Every structure is written in C-alpha cells, then in structure tokens.
XYZ file of C-alpha atoms in Angstrom:
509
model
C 123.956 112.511 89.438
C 126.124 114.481 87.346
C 130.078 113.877 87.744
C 130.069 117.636 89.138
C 127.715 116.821 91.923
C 128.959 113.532 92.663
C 132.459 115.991 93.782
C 130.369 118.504 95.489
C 128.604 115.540 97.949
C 131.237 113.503 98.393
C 132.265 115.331 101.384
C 128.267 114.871 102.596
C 129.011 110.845 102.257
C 132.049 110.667 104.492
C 130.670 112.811 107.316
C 127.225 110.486 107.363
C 126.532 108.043 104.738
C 122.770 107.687 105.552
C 121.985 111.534 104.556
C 122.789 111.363 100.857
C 120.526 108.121 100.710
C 117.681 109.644 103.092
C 117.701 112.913 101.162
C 117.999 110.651 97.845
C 114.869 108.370 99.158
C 112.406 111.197 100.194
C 113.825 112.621 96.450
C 111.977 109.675 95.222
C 109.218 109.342 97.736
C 107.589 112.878 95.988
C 108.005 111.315 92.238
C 104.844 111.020 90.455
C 105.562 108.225 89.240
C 106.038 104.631 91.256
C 109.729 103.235 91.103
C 110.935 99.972 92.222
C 114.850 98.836 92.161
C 116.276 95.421 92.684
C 119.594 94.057 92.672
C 121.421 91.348 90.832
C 119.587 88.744 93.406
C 116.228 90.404 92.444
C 115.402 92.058 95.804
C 114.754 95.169 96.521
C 116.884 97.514 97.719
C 115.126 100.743 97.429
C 111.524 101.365 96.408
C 109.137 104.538 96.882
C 105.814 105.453 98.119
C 104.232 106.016 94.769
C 104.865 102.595 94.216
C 103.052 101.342 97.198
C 100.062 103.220 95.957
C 99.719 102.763 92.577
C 99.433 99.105 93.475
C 97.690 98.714 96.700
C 100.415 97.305 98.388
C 101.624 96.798 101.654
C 104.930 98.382 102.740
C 105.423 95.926 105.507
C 105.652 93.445 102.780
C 107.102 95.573 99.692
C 110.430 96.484 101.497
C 114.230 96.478 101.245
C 114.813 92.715 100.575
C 112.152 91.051 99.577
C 112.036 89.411 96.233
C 110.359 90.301 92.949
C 108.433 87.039 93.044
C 106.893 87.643 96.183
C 106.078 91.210 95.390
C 104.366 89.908 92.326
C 102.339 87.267 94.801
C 101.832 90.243 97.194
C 100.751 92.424 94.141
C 97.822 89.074 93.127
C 96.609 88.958 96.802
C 95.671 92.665 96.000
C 93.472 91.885 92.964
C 95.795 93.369 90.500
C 95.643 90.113 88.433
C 94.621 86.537 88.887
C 96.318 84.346 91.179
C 96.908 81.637 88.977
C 98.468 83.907 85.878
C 101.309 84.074 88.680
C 103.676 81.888 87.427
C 103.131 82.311 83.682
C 103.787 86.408 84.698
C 107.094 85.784 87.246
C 108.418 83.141 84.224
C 107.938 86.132 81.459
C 109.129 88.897 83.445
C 112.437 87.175 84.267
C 113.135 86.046 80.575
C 112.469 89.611 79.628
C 115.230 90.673 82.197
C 117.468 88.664 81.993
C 117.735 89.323 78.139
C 119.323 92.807 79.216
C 117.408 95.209 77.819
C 115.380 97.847 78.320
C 111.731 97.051 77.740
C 108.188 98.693 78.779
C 104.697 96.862 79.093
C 100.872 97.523 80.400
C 99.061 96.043 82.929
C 95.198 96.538 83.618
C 94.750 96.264 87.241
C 91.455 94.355 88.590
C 90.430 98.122 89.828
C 90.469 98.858 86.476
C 93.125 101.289 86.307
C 96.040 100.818 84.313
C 99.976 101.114 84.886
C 102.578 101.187 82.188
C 105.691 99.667 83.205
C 109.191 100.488 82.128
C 111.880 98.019 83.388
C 115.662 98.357 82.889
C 118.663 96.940 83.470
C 121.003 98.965 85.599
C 124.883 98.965 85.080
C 126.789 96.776 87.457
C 123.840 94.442 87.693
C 120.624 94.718 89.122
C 117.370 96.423 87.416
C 114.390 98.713 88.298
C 110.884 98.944 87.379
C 109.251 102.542 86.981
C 105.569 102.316 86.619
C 102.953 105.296 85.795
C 99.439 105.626 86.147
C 98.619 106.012 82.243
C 94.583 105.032 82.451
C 93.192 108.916 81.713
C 95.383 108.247 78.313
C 94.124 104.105 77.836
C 90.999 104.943 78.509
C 90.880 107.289 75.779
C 92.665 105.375 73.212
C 89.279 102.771 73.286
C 86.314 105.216 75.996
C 93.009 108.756 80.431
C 94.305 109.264 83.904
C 97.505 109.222 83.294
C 106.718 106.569 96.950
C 108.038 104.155 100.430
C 109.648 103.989 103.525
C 113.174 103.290 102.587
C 114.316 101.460 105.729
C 117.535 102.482 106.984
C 120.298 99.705 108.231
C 121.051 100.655 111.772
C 124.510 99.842 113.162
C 124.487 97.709 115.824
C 126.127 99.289 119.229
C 129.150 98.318 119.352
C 131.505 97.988 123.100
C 135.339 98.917 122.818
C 138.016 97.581 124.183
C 140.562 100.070 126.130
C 144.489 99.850 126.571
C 146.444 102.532 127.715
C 150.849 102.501 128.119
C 152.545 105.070 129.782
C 155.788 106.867 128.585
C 158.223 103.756 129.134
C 155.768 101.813 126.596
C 154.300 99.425 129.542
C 150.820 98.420 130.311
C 148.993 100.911 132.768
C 145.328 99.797 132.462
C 143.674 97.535 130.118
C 139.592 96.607 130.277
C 138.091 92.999 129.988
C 136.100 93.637 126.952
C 139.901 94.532 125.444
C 141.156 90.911 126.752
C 137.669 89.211 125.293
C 137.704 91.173 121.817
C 140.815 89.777 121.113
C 141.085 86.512 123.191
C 143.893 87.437 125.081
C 145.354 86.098 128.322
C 145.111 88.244 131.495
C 147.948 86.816 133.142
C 150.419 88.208 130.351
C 148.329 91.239 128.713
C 148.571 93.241 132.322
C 149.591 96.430 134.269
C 153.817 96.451 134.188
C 153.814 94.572 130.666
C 156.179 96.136 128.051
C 154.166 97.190 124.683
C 156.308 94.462 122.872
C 155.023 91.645 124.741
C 151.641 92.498 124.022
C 152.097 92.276 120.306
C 153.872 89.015 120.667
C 151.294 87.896 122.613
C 148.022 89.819 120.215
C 150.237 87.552 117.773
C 150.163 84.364 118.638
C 146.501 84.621 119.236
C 145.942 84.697 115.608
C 144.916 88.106 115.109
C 146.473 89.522 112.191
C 148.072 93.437 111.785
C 148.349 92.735 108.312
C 152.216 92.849 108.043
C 155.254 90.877 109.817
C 155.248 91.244 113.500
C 158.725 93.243 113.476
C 157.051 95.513 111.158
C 154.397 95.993 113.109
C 156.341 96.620 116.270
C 158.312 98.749 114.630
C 155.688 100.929 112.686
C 154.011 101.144 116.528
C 157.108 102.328 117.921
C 157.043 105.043 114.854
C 153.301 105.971 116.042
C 155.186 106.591 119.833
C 157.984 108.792 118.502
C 155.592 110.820 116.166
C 152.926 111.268 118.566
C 150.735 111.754 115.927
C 146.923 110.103 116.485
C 146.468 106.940 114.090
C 144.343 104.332 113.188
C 144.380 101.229 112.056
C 142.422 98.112 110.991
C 143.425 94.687 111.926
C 141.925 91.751 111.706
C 141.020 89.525 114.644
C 142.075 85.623 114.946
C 137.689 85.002 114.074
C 137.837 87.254 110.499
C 136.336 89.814 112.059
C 137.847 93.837 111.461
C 138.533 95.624 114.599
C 139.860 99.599 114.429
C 142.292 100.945 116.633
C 142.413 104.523 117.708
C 145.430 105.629 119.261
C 145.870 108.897 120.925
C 148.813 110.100 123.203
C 148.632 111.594 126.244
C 150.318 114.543 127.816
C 152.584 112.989 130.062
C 154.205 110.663 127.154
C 151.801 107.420 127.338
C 148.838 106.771 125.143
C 145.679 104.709 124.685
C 144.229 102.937 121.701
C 140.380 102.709 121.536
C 139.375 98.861 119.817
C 136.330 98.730 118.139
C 134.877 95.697 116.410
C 133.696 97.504 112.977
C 132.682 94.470 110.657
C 129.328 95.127 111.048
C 129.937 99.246 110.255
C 132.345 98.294 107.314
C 129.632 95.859 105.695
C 126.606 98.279 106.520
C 129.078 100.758 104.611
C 130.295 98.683 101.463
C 126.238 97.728 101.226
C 125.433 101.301 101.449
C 128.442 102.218 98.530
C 126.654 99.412 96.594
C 122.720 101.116 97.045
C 124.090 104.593 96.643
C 125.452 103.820 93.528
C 122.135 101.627 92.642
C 120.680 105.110 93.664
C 122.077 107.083 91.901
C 121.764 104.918 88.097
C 118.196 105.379 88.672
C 117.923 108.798 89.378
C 120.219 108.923 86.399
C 117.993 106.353 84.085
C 114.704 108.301 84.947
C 112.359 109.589 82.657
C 111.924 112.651 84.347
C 114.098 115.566 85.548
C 114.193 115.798 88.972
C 115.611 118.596 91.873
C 116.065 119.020 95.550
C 115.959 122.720 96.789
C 116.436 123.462 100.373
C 114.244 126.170 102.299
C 116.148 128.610 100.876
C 115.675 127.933 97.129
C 118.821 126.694 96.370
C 119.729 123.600 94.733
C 121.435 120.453 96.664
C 121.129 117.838 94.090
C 119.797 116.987 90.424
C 119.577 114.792 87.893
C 120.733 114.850 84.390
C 117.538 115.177 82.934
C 116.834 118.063 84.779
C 119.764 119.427 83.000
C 119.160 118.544 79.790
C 115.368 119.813 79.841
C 116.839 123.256 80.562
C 119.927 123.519 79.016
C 122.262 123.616 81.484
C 125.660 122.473 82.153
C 127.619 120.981 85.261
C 129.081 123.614 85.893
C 126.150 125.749 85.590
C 124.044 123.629 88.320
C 126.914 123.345 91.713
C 124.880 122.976 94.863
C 124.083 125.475 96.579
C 122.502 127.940 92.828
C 119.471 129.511 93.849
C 116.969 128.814 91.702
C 116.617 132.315 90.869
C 119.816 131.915 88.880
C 118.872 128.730 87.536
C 116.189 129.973 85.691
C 117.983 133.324 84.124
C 120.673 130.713 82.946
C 118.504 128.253 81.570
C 116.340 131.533 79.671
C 119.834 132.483 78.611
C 120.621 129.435 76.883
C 117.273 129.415 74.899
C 115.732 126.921 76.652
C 112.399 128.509 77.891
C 109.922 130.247 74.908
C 110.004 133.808 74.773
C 106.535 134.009 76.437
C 107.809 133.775 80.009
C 110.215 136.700 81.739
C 112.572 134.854 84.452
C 110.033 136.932 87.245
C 107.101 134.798 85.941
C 108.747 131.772 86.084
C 110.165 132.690 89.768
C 106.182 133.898 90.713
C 104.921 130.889 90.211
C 107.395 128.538 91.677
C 107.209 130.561 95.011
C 103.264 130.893 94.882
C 103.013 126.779 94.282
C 105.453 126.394 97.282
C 103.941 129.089 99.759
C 100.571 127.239 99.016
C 101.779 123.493 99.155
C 99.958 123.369 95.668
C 101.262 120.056 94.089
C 99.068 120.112 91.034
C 101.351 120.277 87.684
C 101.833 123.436 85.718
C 102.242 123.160 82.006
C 105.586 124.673 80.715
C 106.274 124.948 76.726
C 109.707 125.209 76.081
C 111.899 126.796 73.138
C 111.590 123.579 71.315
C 107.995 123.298 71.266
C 107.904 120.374 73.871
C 105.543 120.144 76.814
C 107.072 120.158 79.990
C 104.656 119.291 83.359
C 106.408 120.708 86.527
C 105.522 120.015 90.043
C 106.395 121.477 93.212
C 106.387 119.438 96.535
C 107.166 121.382 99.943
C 108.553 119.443 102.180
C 107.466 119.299 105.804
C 111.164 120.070 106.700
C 111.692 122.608 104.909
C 112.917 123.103 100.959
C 111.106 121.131 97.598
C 111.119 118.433 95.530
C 110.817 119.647 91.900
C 109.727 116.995 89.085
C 109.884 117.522 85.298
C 108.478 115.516 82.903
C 108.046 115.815 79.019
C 104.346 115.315 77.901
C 104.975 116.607 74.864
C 103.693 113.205 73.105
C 100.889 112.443 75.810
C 99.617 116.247 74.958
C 99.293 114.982 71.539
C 97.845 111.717 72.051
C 95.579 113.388 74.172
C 94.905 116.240 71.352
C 94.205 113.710 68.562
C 92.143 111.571 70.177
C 90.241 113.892 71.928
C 89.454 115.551 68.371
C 88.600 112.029 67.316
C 85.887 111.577 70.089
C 84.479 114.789 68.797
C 83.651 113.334 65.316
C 82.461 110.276 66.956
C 80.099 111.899 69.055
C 79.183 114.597 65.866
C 78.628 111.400 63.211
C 76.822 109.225 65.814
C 74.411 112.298 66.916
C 73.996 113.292 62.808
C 72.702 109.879 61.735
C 68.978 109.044 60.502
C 69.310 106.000 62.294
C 69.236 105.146 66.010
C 72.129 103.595 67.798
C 72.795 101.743 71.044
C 75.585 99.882 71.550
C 75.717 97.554 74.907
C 78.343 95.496 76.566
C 78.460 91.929 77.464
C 76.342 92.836 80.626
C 73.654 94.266 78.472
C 74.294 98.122 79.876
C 74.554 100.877 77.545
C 78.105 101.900 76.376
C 76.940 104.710 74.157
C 73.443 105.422 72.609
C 72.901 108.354 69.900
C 70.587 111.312 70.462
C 68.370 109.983 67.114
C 67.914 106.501 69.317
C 66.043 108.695 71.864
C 64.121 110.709 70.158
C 62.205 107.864 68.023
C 61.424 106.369 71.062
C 60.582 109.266 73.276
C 62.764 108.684 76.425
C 64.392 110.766 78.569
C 68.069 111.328 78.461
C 68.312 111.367 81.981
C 67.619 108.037 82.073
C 68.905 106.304 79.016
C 72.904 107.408 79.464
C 75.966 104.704 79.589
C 76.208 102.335 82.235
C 72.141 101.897 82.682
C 70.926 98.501 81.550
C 68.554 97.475 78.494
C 66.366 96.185 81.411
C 65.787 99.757 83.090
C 65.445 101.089 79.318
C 62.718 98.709 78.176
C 60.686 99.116 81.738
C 60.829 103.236 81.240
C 59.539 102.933 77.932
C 56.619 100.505 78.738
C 55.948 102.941 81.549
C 55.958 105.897 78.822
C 53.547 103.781 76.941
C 55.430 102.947 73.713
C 54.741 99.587 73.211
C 51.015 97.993 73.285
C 50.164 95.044 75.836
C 53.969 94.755 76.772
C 55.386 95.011 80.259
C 59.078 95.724 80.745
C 59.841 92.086 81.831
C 58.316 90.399 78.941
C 59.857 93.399 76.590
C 63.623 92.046 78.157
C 62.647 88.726 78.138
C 61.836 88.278 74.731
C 65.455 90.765 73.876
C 67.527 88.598 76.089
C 66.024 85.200 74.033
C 66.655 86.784 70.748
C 69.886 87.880 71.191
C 70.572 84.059 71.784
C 70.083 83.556 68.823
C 72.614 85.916 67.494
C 72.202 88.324 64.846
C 68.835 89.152 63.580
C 66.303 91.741 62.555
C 62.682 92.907 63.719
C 59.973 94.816 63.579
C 58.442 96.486 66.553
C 55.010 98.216 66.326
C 54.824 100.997 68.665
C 51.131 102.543 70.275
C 51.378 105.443 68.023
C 51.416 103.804 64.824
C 55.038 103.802 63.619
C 56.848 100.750 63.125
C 60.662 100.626 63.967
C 62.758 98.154 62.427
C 65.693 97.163 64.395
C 68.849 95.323 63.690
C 70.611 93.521 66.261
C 74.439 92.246 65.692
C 77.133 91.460 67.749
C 80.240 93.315 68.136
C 83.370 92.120 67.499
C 85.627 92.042 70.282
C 89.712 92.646 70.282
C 91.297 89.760 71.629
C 91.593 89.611 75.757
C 89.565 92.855 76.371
C-alpha cells in the first residue's frame, strides 16, 4: 500500500487487526491471477483461491503453514507433473530462491494447460509465487488462454483473574483464577490485606513488573492518587505476559482485571509480520488492484493502480469515489481522448449492477492496453483488477497474422499436405490434400487419425482392391522404415506420388 494509505488504516488495525487482513485476503481471492506467499521458513502464510484452481489443488492441504515441498508433492498427486521429477523440481526451485532474485518460468500441466510462474523474493525475507494461466498465448506461439480461504488465527478464550482494594488500599475480594494465574498463596493474598503486601508477596513469586519493587509500589500508589484507569503488562514467574486493567471505583477503591495475553500478543506480532508480508505483495504485483465499498468509494489500493492512472497519494485517500477518481486520472492525461469521464463511469456501474466479471479493454494515453475487471462482492462494494496487456495484445496480433499466412501458403500450394503427430492423427492437412483425393472435409480435420482417413477413402472408392486395414497397415510398416517415397495408383487413373518424412521435433515437447 501506498505510505498515504498505510496512515489512513492504521486506525482500522488497532480497533481489529483481522479486518485489514480479511478485507486484504478476499482483495486477493478476486485476482485473476493465482498467488502464493511463503515466509523465510518456506510456508505459507497467505495464498488465494485462484491459486487453488489453476492447479487442482486441495485447500485442506494448500493452507497457511504448510510447506512449499509438500505443496509441490500435493501439486504431483494432481497430475500436474510426474511424481518422480519431484525432487529434481523442489532441488531447482530452492536454488533459484535462494539466489535472491526475481525470476519467472513455465510449466505445462498434465491437463495440458499451461501456467507461467513469477517468483520473488520479498523484503524482510520470505517470497511469493504469482502464477497465470498463459495457454490461449502458448498455444499460439506453436497451434492461447491466457484465490483461497485465508484461515484466520482465532484467540483462544482467555479467564481473568479479579482483585479489587477499597479506599484504605486493602484487599476486599480477590477470585481463585487471580490466586492460580499468578501462583499466589491464599492465606496471605486475602480480604483485610494491605495493597503493599500483595506486591511483596506477587514478588517473591517470581513474577516480574518489570522495574524494582519500590518502584513499582510506588508507581501503583501514583495510579491510586491519580485515579486515572491504567494498564500494564507484567510478566508472570512461567514467561508468560499477563495485562492488568485497573479501574477505580466511586467510593475510592478499585479493581484490576488480569488477563493472560501471550497467546493475543503472539497472534498479534504474527499478524504485524503477515500484514506486512501482505502488503509487499500487493505492492510487488503485476497488476493494479482496488477495493470500493457499496458506495463506490475507494478503501484501499495498490501502487500499480496508481501508476496505471496517474495518480498521486494524495490524490487516492480512502474514502474518493470513484467518480472523482476517474476525472483526476482524465485530468492528468492518463486515459485517451476517446473516452468522456461519463463513459468510463457507465460502464463500471453497468459491469457491477450485472455482476459481469468478463474484462473490458481500456487503451490509455500512452498507447498501452489496459484489461479491467469488475468483481461485486456478495457483501456489498468491488474488487477492481488492472492489468497491462499491452505486450500479450501484440503477441497475440503478430502471431495471429502469422497463422493467417500459414493457413493462406498451405491452402495456395500445388501440392498436398498432411502433417500427423506421433499418434498418427492429423495436426493440419491443406485444402489441395483433399481435393486430389476426393474426401470430405468434414471428416478429414485435425485430431482424426490416418486410420479413419484411409477407411473413408477406400469406402469412397479411391484405391483398387484395398481395404482400409490393409491401406494402414502397409502406412504404419512403411513409416518404420523412416523416410521414403511412393507411388499410389488410384481407380481413376491418376497416380499420386507421395513423400513421407519425419518431422523434427524441439527438444522435450
């Protein structure tokens, strides 16, 4: 988050710590794209439901704490790659961390989809993964598709311990579970006991005010003459941190409230640690993301967001309707002049009132691409995401145009063409290849086999005293013996001569 933001919610984090990180998780839980962070240990501390998905994976097993080797075995069990490349993929991936810098890779699922993979190291230790579907765009390049229950730490009920002193500074009433919290004796800590032999005794017990014991008596007896409520944190004679709540009472006496907090204090120093895990990788993401609340105005954002639309800080407090948002970031130049703010507005409202999800395509000042979505919440308010496709649009572009002169030069040659894969089914075929042998293109399309393509033309006639079995047969035995060329007479006179070589293959596909 930006420094401006972090000042605006800081007041959010004091009155209830889990918010920030619930709003922050189901922030992340309507990304498009799958994000995974671990700490220094490498376990997780806070993943998303894209994740889940894009892998098949099971968020009773992919959850807060479990290691990044045994989400990688988790991730094999599902098929996404071969059991035994485990090791050889756990002993890579941690070199590649550990080296301390950013780095992205592929990975070709068993499903055959395929997930690019950015991982980073995160300041302060620590690192996250953030993967994307990218097989609409791999599939292009070489035939292009381009979140989870966060569990929340609960704190453990907790039973207090009770004294109370009336105006003269001696015991009234104190409970047993005050006595057992901090091992004291009931024969001295009772009714009629002056406040001072209580310390003594709290003392010698070993529990510790963190000071002298005059001090302590004396900075208690300050409390008394104030009247002012305090509290304090001492430490019991075990290690463990108890807080005292004192309050005083009309009549001149008080009671102090003990609570044994060392659960609540490491639940909260854990929390401090994730929240500010949180927030580098809102921070390190790709994408520009913001929270709006059912009445369009902004409660957090990231710094992408900002920088996508040219907008400051200052410019982005929570608690902007989004209405403004947009004539300030028109006003700064950062939409092109094709949109009017009212457009812009339209749309966003439309996509919400609908629950449309589907992305919109934005083109800014600067001639980049940016995809927006809008997610309603159930609750009430969005989740907007922003991501620059400005190079995928490209990619996409080019090689789009260059599967257009593929298909033009393979459907403009004299010759017939059909290339097959290792299973002997048709990858693509030319229209020429058809024609000279008369079959249907309903039938001969990628993905049928050589088999099916040899029996329909021996039912169509083509080739004298030949069934389709013997036709395959006699393929399947010359391809055996690699490349080689033939002559086949067909019934009505013409004689085809046909070349058969193997393809070369890239290496692993």
């Amino acid at each position: 988050m930006t420094s401006t933001h972090d000042s605006e919610l800081g007041t959010g984090r004091e009155q209830g710590p889990g918010a920030l990180v619930a709003l922050s998780q189901l922030a992340l839980d309507h990304m498009e794209q799958g994000v995974c962070v671990y700490d220094a240990d490498n376990r997780i501390v806070v993943t998303n439901q894209r994740y889940l998905t894009l892998f098949d994976m099971s968020a009773e097993i992919v959850r807060v704490g479990t290691s990044y080797r045994e989400v990688l075995a988790h991730s094999a069990s599902r098929g996404n790659f071969p059991q035994d490349q485990l090791d050889a993929l756990y002993s890579t991936r941690m070199a590649q961390i550990a080296a301390g810098k950013p780095f992205r890779t592929e990975q070709m699922l068993a499903s055959g989809l395929v997930m690019s993979l950015e991982l980073k190291p995160l300041p302060g230790g620590g690192w996250m993964t953030i993967c994307d579907d990218v097989t609409r765009l791999a599939r292009l390049e070489a035939e292009l598709l381009v979140q989870t229950e966060r569990s929340q730490h609960a704190l453990a009920n907790m039973s207090h311990g009770l004294i109370m002193y009336d105006v003269d500074s001696r015991v009234v009433v104190c409970n047993e579970r005050f006595l057992k919290l901090y091992n004291l004796d009931p024969e001295i800590v009772k009714p009629g006991v002056a406040h001072s032999t209580v310390i003594e005794h709290w003392m010698s017990r070993g529990n510790l005010p963190g000071m002298s014991g005059d001090e302590f008596y004396q900075s208690r007896l300050e409390d008394v003459r104030s009247r002012k409520p305090k509290t304090l944190l001492v430490m019991r004679y075990d290690g463990r941190m108890v807080q005292a709540v004192s309050r005083f009472l009309p009549d001149g006496g008080w009671v102090t409230v003990h609570e044994d907090v060392t659960e609540r204090l490491q639940y909260e120093e854990t929390l401090r640690q994730q929240n500010f895990i949180l927030d580098a990788a809102l921070e390190n993401m790709a994408h520009g993301l913001a929270f709006f609340d059912s009445d369009m105005r902004l409660r957090v954002c990231n710094s992408t967001y900002l920088k996508i639309y040219l907008l400051s800080p200052e410019e982005t407090r929570p608690g902007t309707h989004l209405a403004e948002l947009i004539e300030r970031s028109m006003a700064n130049g950062a939409f092109s002049p094709e949109y009017s703010p009212q457009q812009i507005l339209k749309a966003a409202r439309a996509r919400i009132a609908s629950r449309d999800s589907s992305p919109m395509r934005r083109r800014m000042s600067n001639d980049t691409v940016i995809s927006v979505r809008y997610c309603a919440l159930a609750e009430g308010g969005f989740v907007a995401t922003y991501e620059d496709i400005t190079e995928r649009e490209r990619a996409i572009e080019e090689l789009s145009e260059q599967y257009r002169r593929f298909d033009a030069a393979l459907n403009n040659m004299s010759q017939g063409l059909c290339m097959l894969d290792g299973s002997l089914r048709v990858i693509v075929c030319n229209r020429r290849y058809i024609e000279m042998y008369g079959l249907s293109p309903e039938i001969v399309k990628p993905g049928v086999s050589m088999r099916e393509i040899m029996e329909h033309s021996c039912e169509l006639g083509i080739h004298p005293n030949m069934t389709g079995a013997k036709l395959y047969a006699d393929y399947v035995e010359r391809l055996r013996e690699g490349e080689h060329t033939l002559h086949r007479h067909l019934n009505d006179g013409r004689i085809i001569k046909l070349n058969h070589k193997r393809m070369e293959m890239a290496a692993g596909s």
